[in-house]
PDB file of C-alpha atoms in Angstrom:
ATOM      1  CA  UNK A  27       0.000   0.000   0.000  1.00 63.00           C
ATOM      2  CA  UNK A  28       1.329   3.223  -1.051  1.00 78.00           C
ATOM      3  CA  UNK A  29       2.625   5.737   1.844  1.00 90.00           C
ATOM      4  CA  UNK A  30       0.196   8.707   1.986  1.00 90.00           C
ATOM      5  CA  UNK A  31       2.154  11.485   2.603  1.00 95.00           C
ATOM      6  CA  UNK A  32       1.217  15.255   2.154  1.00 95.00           C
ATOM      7  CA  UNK A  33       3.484  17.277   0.608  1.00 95.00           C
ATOM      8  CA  UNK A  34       2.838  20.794   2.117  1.00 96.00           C
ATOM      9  CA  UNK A  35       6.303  21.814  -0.454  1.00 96.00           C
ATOM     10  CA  UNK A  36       8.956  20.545  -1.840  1.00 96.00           C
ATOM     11  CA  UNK A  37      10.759  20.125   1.239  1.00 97.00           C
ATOM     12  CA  UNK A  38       8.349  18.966   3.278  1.00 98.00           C
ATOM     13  CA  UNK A  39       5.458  16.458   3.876  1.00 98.00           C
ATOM     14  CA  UNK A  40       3.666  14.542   6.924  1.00 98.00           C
ATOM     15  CA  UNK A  41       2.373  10.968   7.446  1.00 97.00           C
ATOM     16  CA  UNK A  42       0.516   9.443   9.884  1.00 97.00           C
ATOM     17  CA  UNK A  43       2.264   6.494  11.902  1.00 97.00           C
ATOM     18  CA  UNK A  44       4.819   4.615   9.932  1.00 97.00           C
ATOM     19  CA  UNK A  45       6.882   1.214  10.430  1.00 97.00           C
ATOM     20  CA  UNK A  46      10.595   0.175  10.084  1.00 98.00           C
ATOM     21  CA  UNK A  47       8.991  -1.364   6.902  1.00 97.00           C
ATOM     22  CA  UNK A  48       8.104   1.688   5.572  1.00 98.00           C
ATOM     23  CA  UNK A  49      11.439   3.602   5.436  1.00 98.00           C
ATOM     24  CA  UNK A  50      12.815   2.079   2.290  1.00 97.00           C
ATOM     25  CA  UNK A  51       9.897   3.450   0.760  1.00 96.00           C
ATOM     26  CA  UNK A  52      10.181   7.089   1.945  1.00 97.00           C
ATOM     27  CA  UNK A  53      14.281   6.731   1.072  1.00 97.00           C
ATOM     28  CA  UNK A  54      13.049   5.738  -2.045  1.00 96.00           C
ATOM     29  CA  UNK A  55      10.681   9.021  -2.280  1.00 95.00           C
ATOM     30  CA  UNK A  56      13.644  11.227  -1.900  1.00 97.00           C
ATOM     31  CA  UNK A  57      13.346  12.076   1.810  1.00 98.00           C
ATOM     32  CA  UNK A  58      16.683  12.744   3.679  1.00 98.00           C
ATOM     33  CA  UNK A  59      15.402  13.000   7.372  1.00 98.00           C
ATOM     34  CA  UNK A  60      12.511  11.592   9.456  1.00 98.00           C
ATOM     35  CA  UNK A  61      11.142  13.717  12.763  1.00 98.00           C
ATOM     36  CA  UNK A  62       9.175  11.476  14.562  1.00 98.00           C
ATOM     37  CA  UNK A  63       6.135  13.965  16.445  1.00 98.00           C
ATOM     38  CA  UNK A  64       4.221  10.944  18.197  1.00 98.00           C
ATOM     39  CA  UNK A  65       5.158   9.684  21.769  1.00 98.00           C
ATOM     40  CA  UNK A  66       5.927   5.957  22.329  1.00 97.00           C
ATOM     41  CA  UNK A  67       3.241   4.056  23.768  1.00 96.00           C
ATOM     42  CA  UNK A  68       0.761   6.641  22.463  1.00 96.00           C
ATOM     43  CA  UNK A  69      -1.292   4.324  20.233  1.00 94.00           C
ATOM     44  CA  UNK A  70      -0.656   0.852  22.599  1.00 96.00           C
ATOM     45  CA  UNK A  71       1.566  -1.908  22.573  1.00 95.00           C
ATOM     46  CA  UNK A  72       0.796  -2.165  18.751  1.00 95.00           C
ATOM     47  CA  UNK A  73       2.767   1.007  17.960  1.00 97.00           C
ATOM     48  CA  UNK A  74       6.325   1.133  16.651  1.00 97.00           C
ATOM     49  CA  UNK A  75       8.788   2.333  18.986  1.00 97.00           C
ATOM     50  CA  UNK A  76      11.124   5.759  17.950  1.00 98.00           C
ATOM     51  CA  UNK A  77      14.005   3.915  18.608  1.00 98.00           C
ATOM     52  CA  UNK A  78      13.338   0.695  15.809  1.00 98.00           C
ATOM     53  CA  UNK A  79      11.992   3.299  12.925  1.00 98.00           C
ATOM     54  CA  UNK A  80      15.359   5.247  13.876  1.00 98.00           C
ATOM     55  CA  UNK A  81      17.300   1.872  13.243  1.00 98.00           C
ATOM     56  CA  UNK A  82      15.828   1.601  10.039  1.00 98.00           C
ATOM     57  CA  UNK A  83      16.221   5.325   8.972  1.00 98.00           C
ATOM     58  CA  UNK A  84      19.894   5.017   9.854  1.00 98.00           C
ATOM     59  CA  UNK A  85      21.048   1.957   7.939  1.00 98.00           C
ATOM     60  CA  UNK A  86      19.432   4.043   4.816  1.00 98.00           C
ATOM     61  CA  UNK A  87      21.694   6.840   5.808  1.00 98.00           C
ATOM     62  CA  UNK A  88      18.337   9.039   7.174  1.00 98.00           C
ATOM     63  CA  UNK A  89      18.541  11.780   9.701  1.00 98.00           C
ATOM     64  CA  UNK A  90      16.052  10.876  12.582  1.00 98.00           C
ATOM     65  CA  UNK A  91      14.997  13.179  15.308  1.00 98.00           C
ATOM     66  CA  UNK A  92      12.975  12.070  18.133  1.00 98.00           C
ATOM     67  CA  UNK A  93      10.332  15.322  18.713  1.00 98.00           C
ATOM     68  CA  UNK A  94       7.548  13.631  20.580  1.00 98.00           C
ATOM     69  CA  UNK A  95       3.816  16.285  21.156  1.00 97.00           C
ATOM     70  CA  UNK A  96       1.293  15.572  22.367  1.00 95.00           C
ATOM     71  CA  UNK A  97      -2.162  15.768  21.109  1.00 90.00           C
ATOM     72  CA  UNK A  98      -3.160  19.543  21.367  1.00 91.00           C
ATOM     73  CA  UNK A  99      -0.559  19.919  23.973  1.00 94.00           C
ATOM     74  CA  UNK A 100       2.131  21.927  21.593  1.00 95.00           C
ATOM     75  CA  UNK A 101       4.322  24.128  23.655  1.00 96.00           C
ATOM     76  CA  UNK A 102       6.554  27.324  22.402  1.00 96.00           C
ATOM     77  CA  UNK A 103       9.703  25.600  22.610  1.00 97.00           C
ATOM     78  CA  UNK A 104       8.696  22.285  20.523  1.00 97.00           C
ATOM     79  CA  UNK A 105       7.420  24.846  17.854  1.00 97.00           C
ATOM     80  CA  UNK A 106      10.715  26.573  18.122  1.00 98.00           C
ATOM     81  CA  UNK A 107      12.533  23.121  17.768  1.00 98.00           C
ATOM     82  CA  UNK A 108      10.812  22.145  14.844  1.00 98.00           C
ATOM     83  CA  UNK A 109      12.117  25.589  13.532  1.00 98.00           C
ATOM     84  CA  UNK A 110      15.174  24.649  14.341  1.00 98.00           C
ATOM     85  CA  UNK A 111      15.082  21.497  12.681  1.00 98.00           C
ATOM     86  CA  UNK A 112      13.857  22.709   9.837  1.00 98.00           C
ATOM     87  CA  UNK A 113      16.700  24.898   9.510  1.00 97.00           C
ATOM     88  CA  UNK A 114      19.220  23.075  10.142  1.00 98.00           C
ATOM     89  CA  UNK A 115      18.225  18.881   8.810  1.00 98.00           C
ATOM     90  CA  UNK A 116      19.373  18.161   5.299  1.00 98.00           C
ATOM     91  CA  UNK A 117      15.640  18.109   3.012  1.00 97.00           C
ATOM     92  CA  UNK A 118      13.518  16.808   2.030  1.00 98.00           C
ATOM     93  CA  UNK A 119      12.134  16.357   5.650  1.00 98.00           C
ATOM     94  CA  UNK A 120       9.400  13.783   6.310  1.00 98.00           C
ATOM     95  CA  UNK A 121       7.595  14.122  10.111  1.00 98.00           C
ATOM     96  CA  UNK A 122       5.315  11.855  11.471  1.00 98.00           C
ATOM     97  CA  UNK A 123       2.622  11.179  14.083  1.00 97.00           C
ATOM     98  CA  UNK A 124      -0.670   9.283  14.593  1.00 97.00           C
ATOM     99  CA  UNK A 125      -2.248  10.878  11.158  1.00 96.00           C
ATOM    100  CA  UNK A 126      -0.105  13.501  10.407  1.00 96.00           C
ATOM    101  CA  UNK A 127      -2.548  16.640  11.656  1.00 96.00           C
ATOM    102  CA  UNK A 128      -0.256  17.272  14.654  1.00 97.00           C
ATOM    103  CA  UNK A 129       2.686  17.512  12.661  1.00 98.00           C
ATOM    104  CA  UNK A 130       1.233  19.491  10.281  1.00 97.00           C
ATOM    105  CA  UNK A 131      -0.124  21.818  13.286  1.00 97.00           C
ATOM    106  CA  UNK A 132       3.302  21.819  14.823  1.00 97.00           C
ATOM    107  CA  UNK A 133       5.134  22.646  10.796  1.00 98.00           C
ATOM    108  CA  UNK A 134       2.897  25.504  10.615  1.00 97.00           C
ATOM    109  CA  UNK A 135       3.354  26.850  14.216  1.00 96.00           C
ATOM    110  CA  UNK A 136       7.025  26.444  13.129  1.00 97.00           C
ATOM    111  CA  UNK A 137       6.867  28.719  10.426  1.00 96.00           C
ATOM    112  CA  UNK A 138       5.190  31.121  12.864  1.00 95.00           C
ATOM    113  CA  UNK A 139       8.063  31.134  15.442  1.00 92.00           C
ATOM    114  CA  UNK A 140      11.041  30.050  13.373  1.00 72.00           C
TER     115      UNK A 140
END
């Protein structure tokens, strides 16, 4: 099944939860770096942990940043990271979380602060 992620520019798209499985295919997409927005444990037992999708992004030669938010809980300074990463993480970035809304909430508060 084909990854649905939204481009929001060329530099930049979101996707809800993804696998270890799933990297190859957003290597193969073009992305350079991966910023996870979604805490472990969030969605149960059944959710892949940060630290295995990071093993995965890494042995395709990925950038991964661990930026956990939670749901409608986005402070100043995780906007101000995300900024920051933006900035400064080689593109095309791809971030994550459950369905992608919060980190497209968090990219646009981003844009606000950065």
């Amino acid at each position: 099944m084909p990854l649905q992620i939204a481009c929001h520019t060329d530099q930049f798209g979101t996707l809800g939860q993804i696998a270890p499985e799933d990297v190859a295919e957003i290597a193969r997409q073009g992305y350079k770096s991966i910023i996870n927005n979604r805490p472990d444990g969030e969605g149960g037992p059944t959710q892949p942990l940060s630290a295995d999708v990071e093993v995965a992004a890494k042995a395709l030669g990925l950038n991964y940043v661990y930026l956990p938010v939670v749901s409608g809980q986005i402070t100043l300074e995780q906007a101000q990271e995300m900024a920051r990463l933006l900035e400064t993480l080689p593109g095309p970035i791809l971030a994550f979380c459950r369905s992608g809304a919060r980190s497209t909430n968090l990219y646009m508060l981003a844009q606000q602060v950065g």
